[in-house]
Tab-separated table of C-alpha atoms in Angstrom:
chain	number	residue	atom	x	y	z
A	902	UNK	CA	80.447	-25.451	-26.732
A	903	UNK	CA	81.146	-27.828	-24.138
A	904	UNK	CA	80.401	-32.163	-24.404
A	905	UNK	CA	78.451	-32.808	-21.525
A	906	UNK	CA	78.118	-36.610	-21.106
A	907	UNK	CA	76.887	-39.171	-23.574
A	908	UNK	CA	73.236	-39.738	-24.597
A	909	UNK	CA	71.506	-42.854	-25.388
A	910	UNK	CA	68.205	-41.450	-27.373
A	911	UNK	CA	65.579	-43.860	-28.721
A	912	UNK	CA	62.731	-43.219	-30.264
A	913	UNK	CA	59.918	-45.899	-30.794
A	914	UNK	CA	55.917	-46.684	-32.274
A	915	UNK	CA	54.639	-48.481	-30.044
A	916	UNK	CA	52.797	-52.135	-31.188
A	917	UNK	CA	48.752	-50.840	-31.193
A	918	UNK	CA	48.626	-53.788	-28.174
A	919	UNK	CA	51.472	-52.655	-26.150
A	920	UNK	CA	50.765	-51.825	-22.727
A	921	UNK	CA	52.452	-48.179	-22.432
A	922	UNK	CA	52.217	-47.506	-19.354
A	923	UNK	CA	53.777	-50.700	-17.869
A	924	UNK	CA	56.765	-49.888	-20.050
A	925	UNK	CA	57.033	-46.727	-18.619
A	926	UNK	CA	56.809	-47.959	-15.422
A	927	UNK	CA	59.796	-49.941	-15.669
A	928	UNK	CA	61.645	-47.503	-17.289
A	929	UNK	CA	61.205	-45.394	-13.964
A	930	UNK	CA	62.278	-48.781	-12.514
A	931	UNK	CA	65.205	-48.972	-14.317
A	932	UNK	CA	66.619	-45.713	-14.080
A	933	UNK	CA	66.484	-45.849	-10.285
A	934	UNK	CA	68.062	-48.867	-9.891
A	935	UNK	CA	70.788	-48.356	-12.464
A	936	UNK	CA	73.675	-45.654	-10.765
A	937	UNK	CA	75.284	-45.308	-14.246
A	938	UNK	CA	71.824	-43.237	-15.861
A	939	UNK	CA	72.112	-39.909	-14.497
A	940	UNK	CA	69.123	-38.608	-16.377
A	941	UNK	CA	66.064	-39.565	-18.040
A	942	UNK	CA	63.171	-37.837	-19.391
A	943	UNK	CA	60.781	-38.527	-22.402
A	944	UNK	CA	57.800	-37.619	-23.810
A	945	UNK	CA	54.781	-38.158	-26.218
A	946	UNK	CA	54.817	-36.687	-29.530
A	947	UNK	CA	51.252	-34.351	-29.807
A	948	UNK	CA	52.436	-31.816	-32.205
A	949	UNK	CA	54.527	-32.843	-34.717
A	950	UNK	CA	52.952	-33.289	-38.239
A	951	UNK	CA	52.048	-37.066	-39.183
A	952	UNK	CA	54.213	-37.358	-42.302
A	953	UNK	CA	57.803	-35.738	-40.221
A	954	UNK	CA	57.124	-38.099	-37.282
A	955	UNK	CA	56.723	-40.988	-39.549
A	956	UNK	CA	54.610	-43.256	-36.889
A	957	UNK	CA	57.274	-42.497	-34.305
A	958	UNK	CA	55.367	-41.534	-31.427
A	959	UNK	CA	57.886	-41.809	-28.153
A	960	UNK	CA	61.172	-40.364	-27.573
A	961	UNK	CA	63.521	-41.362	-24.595
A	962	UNK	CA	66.703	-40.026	-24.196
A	963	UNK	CA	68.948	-41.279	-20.848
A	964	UNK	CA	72.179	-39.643	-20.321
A	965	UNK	CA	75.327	-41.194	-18.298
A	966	UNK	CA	78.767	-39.329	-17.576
A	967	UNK	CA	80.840	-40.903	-20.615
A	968	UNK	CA	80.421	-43.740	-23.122
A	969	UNK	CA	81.984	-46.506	-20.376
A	970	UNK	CA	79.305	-45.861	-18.450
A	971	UNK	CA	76.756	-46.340	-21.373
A	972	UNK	CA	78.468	-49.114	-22.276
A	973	UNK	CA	78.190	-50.365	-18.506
A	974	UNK	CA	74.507	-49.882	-18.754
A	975	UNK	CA	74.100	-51.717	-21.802
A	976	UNK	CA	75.440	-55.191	-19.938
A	977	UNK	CA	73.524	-54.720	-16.932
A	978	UNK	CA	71.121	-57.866	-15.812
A	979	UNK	CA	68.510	-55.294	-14.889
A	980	UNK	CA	69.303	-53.498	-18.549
A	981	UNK	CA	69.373	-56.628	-20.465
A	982	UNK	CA	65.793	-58.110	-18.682
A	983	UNK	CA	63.926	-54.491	-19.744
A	984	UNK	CA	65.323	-54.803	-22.897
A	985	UNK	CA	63.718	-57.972	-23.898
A	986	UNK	CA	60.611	-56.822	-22.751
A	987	UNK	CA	60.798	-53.236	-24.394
A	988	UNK	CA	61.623	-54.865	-27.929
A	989	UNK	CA	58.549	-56.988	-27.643
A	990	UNK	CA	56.049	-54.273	-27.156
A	991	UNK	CA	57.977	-51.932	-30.638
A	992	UNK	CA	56.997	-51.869	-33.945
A	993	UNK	CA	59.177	-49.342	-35.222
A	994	UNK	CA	62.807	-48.171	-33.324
A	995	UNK	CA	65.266	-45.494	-33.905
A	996	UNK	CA	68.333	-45.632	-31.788
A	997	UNK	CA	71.086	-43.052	-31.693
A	998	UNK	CA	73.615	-43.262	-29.057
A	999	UNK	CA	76.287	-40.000	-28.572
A	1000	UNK	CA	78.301	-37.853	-27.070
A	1001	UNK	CA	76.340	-34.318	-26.088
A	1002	UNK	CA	77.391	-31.111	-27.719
A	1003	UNK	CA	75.603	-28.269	-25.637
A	1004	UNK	CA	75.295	-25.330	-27.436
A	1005	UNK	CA	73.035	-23.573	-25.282
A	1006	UNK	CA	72.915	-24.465	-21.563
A	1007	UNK	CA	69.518	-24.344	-20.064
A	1008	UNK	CA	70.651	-22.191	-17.431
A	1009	UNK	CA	71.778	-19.389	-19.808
B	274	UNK	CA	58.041	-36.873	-11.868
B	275	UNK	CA	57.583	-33.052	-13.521
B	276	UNK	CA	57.128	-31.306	-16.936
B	277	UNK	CA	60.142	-29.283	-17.902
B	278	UNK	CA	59.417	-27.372	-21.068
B	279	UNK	CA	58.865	-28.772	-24.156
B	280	UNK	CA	60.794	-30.561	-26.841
B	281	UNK	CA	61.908	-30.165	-30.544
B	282	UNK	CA	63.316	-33.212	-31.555
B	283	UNK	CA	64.989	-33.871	-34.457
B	284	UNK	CA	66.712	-37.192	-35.305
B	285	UNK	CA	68.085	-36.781	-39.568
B	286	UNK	CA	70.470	-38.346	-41.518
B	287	UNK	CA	71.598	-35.736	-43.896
B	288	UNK	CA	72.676	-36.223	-47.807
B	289	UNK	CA	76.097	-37.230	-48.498
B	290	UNK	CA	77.068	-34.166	-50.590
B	291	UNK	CA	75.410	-32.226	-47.447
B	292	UNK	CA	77.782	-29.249	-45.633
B	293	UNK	CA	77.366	-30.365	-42.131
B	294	UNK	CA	79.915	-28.005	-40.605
B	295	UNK	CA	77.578	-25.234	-41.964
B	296	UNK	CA	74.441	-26.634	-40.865
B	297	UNK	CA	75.961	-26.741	-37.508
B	298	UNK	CA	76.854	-23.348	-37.656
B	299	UNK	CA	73.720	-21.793	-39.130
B	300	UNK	CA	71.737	-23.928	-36.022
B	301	UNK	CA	74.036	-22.338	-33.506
B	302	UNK	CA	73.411	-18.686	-34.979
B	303	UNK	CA	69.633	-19.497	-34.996
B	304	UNK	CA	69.421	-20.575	-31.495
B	305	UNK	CA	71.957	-17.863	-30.565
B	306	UNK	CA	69.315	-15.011	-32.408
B	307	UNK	CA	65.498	-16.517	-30.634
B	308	UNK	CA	65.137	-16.071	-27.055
B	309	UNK	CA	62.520	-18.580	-27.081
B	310	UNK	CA	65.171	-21.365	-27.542
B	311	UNK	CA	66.006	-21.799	-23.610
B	312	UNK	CA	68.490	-24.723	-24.610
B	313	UNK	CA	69.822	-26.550	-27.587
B	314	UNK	CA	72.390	-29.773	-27.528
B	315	UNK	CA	72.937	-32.074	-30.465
B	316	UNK	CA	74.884	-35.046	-31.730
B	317	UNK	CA	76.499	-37.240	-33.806
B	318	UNK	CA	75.960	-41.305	-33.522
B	319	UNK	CA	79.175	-43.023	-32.574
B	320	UNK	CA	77.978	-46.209	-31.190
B	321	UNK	CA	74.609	-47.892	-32.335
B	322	UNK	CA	74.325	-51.005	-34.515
B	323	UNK	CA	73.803	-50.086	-37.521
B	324	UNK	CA	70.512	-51.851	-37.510
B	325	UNK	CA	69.460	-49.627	-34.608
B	326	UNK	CA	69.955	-46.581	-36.066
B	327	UNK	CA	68.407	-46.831	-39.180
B	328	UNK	CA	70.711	-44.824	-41.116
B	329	UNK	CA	69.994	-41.807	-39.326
B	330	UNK	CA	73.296	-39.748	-37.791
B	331	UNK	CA	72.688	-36.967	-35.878
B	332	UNK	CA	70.111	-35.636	-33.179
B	333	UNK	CA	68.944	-32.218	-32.655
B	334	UNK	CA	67.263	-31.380	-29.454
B	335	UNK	CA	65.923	-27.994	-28.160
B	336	UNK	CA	63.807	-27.157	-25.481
B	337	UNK	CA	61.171	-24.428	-24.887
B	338	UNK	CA	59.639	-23.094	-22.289
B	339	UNK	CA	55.881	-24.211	-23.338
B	340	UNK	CA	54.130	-25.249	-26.509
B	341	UNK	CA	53.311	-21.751	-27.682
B	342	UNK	CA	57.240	-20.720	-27.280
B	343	UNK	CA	57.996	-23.449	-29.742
B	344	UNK	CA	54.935	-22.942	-32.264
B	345	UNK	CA	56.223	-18.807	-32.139
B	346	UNK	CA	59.378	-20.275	-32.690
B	347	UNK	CA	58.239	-22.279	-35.686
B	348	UNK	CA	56.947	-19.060	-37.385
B	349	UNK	CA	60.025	-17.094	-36.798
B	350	UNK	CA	61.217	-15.913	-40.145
B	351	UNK	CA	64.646	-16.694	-38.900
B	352	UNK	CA	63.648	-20.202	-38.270
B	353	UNK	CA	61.308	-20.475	-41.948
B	354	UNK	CA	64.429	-19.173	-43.365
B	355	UNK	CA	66.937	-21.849	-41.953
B	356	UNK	CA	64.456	-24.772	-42.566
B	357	UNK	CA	64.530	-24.215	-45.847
B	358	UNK	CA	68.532	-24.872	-46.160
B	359	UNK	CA	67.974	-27.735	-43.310
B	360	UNK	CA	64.994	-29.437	-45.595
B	361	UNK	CA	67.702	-28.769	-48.660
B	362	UNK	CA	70.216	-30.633	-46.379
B	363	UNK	CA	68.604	-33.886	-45.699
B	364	UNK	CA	67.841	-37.265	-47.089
B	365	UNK	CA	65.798	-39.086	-44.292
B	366	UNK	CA	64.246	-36.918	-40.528
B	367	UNK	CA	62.033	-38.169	-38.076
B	368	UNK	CA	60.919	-34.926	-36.233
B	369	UNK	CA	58.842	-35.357	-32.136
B	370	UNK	CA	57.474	-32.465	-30.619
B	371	UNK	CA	56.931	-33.274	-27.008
B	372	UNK	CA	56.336	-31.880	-23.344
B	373	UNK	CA	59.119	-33.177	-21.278
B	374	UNK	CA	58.492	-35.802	-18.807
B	375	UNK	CA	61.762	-35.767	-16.268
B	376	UNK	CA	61.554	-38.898	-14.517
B	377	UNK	CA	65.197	-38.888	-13.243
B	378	UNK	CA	66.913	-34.911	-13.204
B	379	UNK	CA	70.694	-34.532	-13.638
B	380	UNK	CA	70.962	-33.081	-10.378
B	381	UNK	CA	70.165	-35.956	-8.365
């Protein structure tokens, strides 16, 4: 077990109004423009059973070297803008923020 | 932008009088045991506002190669076996199942 860099996961229901794919868009924004995100991915729920997903639809999970980077993140203009914008557009947020524990590596 | 496998997400805040350490343990055996599991990393909030997180305290991720890796998975009578003591385990879960969308890959 190895802790491979610190993950900022959030996981969101969108507001029926909210224009999706302009927030994803500036996600993809975001993450290019910020050094400190090494990764991102995410994805749409289309499996799970309604009553364990609870209305949560989205998941995004970002991952940066340590938490001072994170933390970095957090207070950056670009970071702080998105964020305004991303709360508008939610109706429902869960937001965990922590170090990785791999147990099994992808590459094994 | 690509689709890397797919996702089992699980985001749970467990019961107070919960074993953790053995939860852990019996999650690492399980992935260890199914070949479908190609990776598995978890963790424990440290960081987020209280607010933000909703209670909930640790995330769970694994990732399969496709959707019908993780619905064999599902039915694997190791897995029905575990979720039973996980389910036992756990006061509040918010569960995504997801193809992944990698917008930004750790190797760049």
């Amino acid at each position: 077990m190895a802790t491979l860099g610190f993950k900022h996961l959030v996981v969101v229901k969108f507001k029926e109004e909210a224009r999706v794919d302009e927030i994803l868009k500036g996600l993809e924004k975001l993450v290019s423009e910020i050094d400190d995100v090494k990764s991102f991915e995410w994805g749409e729920d289309i499996e799970s059973h309604e009553m364990l997903r609870q209305g949560f639809t989205h998941a995004f999970s970002m991952t940066f070297e340590n938490k001072e980077a994170y933390v970095s993140f957090t207070s950056h203009p670009l970071h702080v803008d998105f964020s305004a914008a991303f709360t508008a557009a939610i109706d429902k947020i869960v937001l965990l923020d922590f170090p990785v524990v791999m147990v099994k590596p992808s590459s094994s």
